[in-house]
XYZ file of N, CA and C in Angstrom:
714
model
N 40.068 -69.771 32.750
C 39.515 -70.344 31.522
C 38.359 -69.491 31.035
N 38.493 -69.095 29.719
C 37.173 -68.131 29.378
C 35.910 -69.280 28.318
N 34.934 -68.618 29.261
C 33.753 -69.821 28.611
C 33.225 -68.745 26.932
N 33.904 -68.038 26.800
C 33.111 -67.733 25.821
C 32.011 -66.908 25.571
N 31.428 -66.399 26.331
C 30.177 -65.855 27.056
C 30.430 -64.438 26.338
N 30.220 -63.554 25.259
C 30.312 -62.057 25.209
C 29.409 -61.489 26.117
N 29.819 -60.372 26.721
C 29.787 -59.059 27.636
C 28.400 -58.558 26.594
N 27.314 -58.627 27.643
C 26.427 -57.776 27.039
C 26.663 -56.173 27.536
N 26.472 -55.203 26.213
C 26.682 -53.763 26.289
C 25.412 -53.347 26.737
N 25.643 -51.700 27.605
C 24.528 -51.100 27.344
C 23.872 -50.169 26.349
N 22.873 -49.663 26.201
C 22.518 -49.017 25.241
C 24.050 -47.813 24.772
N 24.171 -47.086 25.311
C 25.262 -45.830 24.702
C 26.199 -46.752 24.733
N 26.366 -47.591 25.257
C 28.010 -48.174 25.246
C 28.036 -48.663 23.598
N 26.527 -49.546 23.564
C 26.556 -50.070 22.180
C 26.403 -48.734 21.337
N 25.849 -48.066 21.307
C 25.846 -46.962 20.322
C 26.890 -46.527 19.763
N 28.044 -46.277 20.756
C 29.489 -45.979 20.667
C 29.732 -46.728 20.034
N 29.946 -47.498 20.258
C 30.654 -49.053 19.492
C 30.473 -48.799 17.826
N 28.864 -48.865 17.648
C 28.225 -48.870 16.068
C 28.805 -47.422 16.115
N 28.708 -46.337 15.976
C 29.376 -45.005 15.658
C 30.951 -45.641 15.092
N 31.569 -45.934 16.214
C 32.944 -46.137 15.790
C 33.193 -47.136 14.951
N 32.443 -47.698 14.578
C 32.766 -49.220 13.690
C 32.767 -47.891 12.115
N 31.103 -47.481 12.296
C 30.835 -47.087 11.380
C 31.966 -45.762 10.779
N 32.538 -45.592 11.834
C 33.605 -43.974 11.042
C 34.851 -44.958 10.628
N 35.277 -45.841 11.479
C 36.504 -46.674 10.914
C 35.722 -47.235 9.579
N 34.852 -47.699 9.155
C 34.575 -48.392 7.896
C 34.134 -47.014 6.717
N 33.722 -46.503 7.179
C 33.732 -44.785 6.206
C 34.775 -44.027 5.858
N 35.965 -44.052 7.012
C 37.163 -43.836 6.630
C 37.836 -44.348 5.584
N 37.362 -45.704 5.150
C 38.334 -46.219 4.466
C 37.835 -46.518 3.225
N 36.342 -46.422 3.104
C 35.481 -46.125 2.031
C 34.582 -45.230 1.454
N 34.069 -45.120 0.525
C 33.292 -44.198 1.207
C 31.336 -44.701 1.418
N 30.842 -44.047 2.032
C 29.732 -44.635 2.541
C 28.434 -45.051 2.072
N 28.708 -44.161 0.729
C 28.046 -45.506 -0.054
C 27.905 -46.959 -0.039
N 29.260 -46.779 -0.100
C 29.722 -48.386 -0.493
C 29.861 -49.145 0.836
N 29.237 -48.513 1.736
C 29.303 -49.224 3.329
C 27.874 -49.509 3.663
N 27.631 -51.446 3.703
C 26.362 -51.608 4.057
C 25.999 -52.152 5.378
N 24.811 -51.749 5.633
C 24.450 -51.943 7.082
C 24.811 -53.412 7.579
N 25.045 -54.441 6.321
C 25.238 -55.633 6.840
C 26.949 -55.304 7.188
N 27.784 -54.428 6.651
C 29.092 -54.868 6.935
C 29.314 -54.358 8.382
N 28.363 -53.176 8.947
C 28.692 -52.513 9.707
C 28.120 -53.605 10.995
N 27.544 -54.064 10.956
C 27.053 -55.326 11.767
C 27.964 -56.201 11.732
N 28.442 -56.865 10.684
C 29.443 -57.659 10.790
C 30.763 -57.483 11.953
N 31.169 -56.335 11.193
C 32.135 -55.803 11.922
C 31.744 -55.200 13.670
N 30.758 -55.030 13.922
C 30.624 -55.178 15.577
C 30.397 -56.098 16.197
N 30.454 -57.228 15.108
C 29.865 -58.436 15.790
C 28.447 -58.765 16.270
N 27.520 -58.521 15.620
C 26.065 -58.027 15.632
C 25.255 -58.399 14.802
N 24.014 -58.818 15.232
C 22.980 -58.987 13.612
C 22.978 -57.810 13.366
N 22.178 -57.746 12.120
C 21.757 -56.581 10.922
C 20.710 -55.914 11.838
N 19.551 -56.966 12.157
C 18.496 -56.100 12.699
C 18.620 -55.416 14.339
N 19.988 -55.999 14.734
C 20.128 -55.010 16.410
C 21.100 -53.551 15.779
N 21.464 -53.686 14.711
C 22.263 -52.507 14.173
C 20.534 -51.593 14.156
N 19.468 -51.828 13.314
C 18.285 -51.419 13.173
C 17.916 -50.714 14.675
N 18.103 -51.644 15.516
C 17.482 -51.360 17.026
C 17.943 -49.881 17.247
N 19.123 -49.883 17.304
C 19.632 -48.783 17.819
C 19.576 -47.604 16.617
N 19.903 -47.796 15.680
C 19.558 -46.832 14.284
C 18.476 -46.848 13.754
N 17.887 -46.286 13.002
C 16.668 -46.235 12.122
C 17.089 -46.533 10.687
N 18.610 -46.115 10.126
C 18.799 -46.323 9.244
C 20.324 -45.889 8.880
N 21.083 -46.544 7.579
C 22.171 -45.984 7.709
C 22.231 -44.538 7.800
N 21.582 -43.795 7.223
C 21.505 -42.480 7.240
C 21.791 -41.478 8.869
N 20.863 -42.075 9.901
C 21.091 -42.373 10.964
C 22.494 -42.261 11.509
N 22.945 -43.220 11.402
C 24.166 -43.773 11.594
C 25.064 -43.208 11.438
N 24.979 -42.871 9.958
C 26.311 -42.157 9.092
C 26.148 -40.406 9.827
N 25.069 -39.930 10.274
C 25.126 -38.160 10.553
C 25.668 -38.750 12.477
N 25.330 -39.960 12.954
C 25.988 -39.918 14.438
C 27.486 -40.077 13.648
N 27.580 -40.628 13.173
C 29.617 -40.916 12.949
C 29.702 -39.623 12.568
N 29.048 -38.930 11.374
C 29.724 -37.293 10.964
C 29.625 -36.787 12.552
N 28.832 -36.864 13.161
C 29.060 -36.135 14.541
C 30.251 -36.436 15.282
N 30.864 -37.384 15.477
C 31.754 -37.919 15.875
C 32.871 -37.373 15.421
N 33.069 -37.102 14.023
C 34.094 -36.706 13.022
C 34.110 -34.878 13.285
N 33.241 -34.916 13.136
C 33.061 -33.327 13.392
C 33.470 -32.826 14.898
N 32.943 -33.312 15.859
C 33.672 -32.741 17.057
C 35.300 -32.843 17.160
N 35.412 -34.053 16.843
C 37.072 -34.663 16.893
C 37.924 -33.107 15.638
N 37.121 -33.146 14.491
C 37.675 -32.152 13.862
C 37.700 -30.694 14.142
N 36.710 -30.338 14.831
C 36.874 -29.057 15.357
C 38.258 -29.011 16.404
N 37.892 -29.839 17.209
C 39.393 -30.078 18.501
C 40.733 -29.559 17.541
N 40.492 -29.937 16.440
C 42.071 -29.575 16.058
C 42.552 -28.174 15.945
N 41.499 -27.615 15.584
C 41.800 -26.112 15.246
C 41.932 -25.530 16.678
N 41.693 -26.265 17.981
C 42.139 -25.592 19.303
C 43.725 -25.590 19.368
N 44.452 -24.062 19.706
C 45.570 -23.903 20.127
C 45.990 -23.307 21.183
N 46.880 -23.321 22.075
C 46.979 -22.570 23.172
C 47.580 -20.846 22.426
N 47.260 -19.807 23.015
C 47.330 -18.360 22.372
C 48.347 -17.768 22.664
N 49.465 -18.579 22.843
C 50.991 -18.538 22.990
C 52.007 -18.569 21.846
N 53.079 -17.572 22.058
C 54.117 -17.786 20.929
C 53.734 -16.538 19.137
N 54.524 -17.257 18.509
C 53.851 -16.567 17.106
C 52.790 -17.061 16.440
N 52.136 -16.230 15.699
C 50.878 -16.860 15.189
C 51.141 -17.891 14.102
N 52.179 -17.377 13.174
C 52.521 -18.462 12.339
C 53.100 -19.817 12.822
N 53.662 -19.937 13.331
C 53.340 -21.196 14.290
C 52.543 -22.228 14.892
N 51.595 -21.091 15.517
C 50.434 -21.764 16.341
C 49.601 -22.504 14.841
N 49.895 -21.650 13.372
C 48.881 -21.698 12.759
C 49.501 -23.124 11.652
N 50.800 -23.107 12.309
C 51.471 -24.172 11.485
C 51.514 -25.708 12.313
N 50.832 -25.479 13.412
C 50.889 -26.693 14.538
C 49.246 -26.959 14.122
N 48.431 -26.196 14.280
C 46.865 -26.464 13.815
C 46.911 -26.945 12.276
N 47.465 -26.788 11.135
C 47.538 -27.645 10.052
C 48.298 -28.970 10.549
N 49.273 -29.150 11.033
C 49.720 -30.377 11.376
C 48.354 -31.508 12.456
N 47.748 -30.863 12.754
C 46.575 -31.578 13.295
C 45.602 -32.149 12.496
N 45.918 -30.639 11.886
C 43.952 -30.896 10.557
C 44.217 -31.800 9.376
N 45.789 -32.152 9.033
C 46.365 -33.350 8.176
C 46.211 -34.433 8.986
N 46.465 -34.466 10.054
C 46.951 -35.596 10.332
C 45.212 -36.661 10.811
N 43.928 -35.592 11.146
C 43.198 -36.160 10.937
C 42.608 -36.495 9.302
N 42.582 -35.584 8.190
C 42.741 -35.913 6.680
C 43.369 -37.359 6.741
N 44.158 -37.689 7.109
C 45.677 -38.659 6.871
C 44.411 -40.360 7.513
N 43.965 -39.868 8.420
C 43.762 -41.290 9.429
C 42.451 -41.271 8.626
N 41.337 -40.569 8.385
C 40.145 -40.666 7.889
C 40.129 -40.908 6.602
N 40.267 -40.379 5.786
C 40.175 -40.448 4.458
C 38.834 -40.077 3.502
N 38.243 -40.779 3.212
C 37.114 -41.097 2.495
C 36.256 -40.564 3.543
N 36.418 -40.583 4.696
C 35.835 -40.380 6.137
C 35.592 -38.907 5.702
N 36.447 -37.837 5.671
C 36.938 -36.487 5.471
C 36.006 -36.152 4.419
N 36.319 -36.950 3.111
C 35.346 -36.512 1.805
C 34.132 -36.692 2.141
N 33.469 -37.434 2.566
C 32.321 -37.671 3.142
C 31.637 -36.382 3.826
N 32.633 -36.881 5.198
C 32.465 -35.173 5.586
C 31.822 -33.787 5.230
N 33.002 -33.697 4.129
C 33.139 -32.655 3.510
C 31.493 -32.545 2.304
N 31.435 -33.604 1.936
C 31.151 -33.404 0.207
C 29.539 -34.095 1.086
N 29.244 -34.617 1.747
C 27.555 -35.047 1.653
C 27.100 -36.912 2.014
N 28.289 -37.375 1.565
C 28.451 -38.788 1.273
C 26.757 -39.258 0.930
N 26.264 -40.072 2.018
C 24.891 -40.747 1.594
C 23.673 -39.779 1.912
N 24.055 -38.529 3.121
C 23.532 -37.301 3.324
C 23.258 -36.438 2.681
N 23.513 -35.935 1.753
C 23.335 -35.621 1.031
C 22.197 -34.815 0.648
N 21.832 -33.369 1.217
C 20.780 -33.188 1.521
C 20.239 -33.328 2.454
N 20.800 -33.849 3.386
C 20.184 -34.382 4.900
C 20.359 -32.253 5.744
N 19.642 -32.125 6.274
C 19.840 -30.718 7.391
C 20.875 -31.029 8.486
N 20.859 -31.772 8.690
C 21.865 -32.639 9.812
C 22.841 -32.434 9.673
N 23.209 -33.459 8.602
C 24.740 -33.275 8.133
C 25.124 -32.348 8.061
N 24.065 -31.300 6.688
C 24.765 -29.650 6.809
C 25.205 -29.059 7.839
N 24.159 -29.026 8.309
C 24.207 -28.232 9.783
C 25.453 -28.453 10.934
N 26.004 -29.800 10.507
C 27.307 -30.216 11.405
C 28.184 -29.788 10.862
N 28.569 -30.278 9.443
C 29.600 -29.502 9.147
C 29.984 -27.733 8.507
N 28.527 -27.305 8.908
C 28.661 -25.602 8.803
C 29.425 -25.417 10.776
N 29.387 -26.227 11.481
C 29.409 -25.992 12.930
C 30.853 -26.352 13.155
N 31.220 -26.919 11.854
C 33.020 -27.278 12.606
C 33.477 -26.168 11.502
N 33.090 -25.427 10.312
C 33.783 -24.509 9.566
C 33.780 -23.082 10.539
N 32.245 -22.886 11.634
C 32.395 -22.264 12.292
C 33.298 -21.927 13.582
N 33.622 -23.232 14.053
C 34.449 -23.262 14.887
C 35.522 -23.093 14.707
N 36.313 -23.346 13.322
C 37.525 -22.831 12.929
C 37.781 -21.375 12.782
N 36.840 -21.138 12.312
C 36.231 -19.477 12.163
C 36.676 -18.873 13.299
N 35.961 -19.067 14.132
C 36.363 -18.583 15.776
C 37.691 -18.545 16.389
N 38.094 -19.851 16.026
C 38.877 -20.326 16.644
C 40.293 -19.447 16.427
N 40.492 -19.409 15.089
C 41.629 -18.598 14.066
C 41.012 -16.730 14.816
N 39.966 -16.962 14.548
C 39.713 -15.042 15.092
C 40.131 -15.096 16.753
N 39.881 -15.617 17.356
C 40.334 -15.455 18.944
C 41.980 -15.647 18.865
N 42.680 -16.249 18.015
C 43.978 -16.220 17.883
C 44.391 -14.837 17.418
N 43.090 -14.061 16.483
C 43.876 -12.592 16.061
C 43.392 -11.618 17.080
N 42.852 -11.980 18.528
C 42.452 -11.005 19.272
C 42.076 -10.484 19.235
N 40.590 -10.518 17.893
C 39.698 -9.480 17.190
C 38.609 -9.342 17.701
N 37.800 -9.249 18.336
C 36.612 -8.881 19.426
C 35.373 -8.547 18.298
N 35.499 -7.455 17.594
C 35.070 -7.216 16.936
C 35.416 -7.358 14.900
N 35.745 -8.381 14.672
C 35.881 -8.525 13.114
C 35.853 -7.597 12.115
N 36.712 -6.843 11.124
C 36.153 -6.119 10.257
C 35.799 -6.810 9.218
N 34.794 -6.520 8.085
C 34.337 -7.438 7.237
C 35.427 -8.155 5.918
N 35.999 -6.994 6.024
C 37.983 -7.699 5.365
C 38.016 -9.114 5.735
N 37.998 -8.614 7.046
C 39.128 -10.174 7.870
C 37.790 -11.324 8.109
N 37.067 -10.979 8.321
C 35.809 -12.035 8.373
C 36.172 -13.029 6.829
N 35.827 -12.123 5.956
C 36.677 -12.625 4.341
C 37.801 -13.477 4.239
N 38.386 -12.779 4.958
C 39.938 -13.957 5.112
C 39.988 -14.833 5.779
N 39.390 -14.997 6.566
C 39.459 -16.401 7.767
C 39.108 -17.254 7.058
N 37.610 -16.925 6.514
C 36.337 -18.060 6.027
C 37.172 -18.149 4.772
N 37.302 -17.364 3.994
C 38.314 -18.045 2.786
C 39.290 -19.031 2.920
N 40.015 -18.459 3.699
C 41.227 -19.786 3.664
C 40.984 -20.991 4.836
N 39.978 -20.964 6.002
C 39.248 -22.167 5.937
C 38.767 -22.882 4.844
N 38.157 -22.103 3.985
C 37.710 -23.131 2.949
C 38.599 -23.353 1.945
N 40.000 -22.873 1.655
C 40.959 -23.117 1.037
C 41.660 -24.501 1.983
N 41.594 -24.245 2.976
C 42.237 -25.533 3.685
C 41.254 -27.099 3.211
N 39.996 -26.915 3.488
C 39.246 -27.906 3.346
C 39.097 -28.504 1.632
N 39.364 -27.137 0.875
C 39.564 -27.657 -0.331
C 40.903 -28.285 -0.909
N 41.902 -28.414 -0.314
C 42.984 -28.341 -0.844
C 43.326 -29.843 0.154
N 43.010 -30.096 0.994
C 42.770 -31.277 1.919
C 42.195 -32.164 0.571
N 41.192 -31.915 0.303
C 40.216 -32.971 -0.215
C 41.230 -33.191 -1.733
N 41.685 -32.083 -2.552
C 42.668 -32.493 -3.483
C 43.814 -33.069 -3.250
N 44.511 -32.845 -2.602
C 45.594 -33.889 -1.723
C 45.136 -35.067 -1.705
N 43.798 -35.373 -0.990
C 43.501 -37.062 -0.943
C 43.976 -37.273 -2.004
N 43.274 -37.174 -3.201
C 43.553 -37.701 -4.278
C 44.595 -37.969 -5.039
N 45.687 -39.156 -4.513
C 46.852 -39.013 -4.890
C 48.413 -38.770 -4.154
N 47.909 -37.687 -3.147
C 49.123 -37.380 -2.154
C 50.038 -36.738 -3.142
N 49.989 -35.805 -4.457
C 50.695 -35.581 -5.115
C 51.797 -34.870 -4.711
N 51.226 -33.953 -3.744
C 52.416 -32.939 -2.596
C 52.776 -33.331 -1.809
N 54.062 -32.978 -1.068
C 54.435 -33.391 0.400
C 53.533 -33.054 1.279
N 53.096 -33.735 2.126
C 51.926 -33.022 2.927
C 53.032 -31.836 4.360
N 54.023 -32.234 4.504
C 54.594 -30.741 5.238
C 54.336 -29.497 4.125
N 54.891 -29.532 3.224
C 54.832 -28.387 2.389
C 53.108 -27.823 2.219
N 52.394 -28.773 1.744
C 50.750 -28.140 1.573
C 51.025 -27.506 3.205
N 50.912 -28.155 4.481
C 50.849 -27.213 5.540
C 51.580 -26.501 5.753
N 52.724 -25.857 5.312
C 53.437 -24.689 5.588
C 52.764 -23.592 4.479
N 52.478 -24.295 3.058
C 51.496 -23.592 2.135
C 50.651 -22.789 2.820
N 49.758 -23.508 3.519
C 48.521 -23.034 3.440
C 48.426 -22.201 5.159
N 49.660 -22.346 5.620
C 50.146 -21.141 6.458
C 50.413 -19.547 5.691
N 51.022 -19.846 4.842
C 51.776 -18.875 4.039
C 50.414 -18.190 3.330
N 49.681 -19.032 2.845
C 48.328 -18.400 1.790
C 47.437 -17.773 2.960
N 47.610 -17.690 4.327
C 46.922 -17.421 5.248
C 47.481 -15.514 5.408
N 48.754 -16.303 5.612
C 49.062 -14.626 5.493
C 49.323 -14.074 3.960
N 49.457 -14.328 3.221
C 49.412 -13.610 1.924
C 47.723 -13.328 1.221
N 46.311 -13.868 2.252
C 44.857 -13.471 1.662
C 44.714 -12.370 2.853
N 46.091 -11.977 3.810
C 45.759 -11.096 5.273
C 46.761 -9.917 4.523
N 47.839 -10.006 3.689
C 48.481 -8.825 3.171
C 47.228 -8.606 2.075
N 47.261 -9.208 0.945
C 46.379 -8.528 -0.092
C 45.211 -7.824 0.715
N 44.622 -8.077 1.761
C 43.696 -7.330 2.146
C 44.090 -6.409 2.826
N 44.594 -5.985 3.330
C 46.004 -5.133 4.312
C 45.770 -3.823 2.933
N 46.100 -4.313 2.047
C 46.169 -3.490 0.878
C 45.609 -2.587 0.485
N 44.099 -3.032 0.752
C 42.868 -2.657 0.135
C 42.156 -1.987 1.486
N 42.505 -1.724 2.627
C 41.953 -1.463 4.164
C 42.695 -1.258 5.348
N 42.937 0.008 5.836
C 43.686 0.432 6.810
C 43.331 -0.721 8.076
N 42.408 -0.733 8.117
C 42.461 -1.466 9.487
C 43.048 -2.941 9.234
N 42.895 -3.760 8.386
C 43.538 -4.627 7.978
C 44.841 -4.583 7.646
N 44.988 -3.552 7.823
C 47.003 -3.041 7.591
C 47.188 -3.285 9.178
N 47.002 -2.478 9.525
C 46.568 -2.297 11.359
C 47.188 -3.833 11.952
N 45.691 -4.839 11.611
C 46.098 -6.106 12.121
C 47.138 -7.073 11.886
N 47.474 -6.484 10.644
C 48.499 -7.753 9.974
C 50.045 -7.071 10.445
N 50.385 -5.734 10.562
C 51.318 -4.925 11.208
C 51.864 -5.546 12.170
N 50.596 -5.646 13.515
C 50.114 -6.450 14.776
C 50.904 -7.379 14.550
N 50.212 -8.083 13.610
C 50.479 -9.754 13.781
C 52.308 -10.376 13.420
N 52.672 -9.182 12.324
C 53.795 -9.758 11.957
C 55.034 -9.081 12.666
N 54.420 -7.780 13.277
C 55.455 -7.605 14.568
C 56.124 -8.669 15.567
N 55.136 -9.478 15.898
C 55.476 -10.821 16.744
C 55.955 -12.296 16.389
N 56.294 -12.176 14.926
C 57.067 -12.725 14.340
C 58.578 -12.982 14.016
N 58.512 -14.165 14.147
C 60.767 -14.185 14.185
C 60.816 -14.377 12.292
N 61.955 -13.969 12.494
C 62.806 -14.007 10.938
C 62.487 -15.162 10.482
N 63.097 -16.309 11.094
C 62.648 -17.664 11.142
C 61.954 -18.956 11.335
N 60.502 -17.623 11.217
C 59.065 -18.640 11.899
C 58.848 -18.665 10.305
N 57.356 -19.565 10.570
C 56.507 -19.464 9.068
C 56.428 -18.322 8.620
N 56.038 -17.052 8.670
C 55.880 -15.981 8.185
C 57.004 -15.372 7.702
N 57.843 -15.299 8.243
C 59.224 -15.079 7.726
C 60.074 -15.786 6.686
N 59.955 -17.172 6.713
C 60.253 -18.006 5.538
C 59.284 -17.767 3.973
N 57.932 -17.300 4.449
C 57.161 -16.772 2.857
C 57.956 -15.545 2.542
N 58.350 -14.485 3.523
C 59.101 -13.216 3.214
C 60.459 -13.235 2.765
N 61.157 -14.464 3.189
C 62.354 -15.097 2.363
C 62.362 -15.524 0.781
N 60.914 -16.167 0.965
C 61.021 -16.937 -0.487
C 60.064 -15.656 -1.486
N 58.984 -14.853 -1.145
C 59.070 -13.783 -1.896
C 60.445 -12.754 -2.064
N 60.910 -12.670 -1.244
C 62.358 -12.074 -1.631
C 62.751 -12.594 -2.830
N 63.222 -13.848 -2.033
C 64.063 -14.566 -3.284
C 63.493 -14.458 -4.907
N 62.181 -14.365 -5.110
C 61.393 -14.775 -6.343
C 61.504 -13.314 -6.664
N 61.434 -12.034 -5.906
C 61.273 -10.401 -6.590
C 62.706 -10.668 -7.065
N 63.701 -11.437 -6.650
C 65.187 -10.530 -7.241
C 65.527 -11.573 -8.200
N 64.869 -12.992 -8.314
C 65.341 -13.451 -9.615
C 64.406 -13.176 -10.740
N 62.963 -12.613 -10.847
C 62.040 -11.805 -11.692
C 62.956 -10.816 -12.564
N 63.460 -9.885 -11.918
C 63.909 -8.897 -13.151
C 65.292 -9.949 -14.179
N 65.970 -10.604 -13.234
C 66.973 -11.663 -14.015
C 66.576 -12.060 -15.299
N 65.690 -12.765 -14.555
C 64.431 -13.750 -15.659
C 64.212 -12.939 -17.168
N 63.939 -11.691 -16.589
C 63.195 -10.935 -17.804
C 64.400 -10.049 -18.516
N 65.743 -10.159 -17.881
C 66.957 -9.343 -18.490
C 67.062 -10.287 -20.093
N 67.013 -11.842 -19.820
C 67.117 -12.714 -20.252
C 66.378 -13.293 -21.259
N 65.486 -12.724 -20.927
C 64.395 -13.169 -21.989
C 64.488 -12.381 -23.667
């Protein structure tokens, strides 16, 4: 027979708790619009023991971005096996699928939410763009970076994060296709630079040597095919 009695927490246990209340209720709004009374509510808590442990939502909201931010870096970890387009098409299937569960959580994230100016916040999410950074360069076995490819990583990281945040809005694309996209725009910002820089020819050579006909990289080289030989058609026609 249960008398009813709630389990008093300890300090981190409760902390956890308010963190996670607070990213599930940010996820689904955005944090503006999330008040310290709901976030209490929802742990089952007065307002002023939410206070105890926080100083303020502000508080609160940069421990949940912390929360969000480690969990989001994890995704961009891959084992350094197989083809790269692959590995790089299994790491978008991660980095959606947290987009997918967070939401408003993500924009937040991304854009400042009630932080806004906070050093904190910045500072966290410059630390998960960095970690992707890394993460994608230890996949190209680059030790030393040339300033090309430094260019290309951080670009289409931030093409991913931008193109994430337009997607929310709507789901207008299939979300497989944006991630095979933004595989494909990975290697097509690594050819245009290839272009412009021997050593960046060098790496991308590398990289697409270890590629099957029928990985990601090979399917953009299919469908540019396909688009060079119906171009002159197009224009017989015109």
């Amino acid at each position: 027979m249960t008398t009813g009695v709630r389990r008093r927490m300890g300090v981190e246990e409760r902390k956890r708790q308010l963190i996670g209340v607070a990213l599930e209720l940010f996820s689904r709004r955005s944090p503006e619009d999330v008040s310290i009374d709901e976030i209490a509510a929802a742990a089952g808590i007065s307002r002023p023991l939410v206070y105890h442990y926080f100083p303020g939502k502000q508080s609160l909201y940069e421990a949940a971005v912390r929360r969000a931010a480690d969990d989001l870096a994890t995704r961009f970890r891959e084992p350094r096996e197989g083809p790269l387009g692959t590995r790089l098409l299994r790491v978008m299937g991660r980095f959606f699928d947290f987009v997918d569960e967070h939401g408003a959580g993500f924009s937040a994230l991304m854009r400042g939410g009630p932080a806004v100016g906070s050093s904190t916040a910045n500072a966290i999410v410059d630390e998960v763009r960095q970690a992707a950074y890394e993460q994608i360069l230890a996949h190209l076995m680059v030790g030393n970076p040339p300033a090309r490819l430094e260019l290309v990583i951080r670009s289409w990281v931030s093409l991913a994060e931008t193109t994430a945040l337009i997607w929310l809005d709507g789901r207008r694309v299939p979300r497989g296709e944006l991630e095979l996209q933004l595989v494909h725009d990975f290697a097509a910002l690594a050819a245009v630079s290839a272009a412009y820089d021997e050593e960046m020819a060098a790496i991308l050579l590398r990289i697409v040597a270890d590629e099957p006909a029928d990985g990601a990289f090979g399917d953009l080289l299919g469908r540019l095919t396909t688009l060079g030989t119906a171009l002159p058609a197009q224009r017989a026609h015109a």
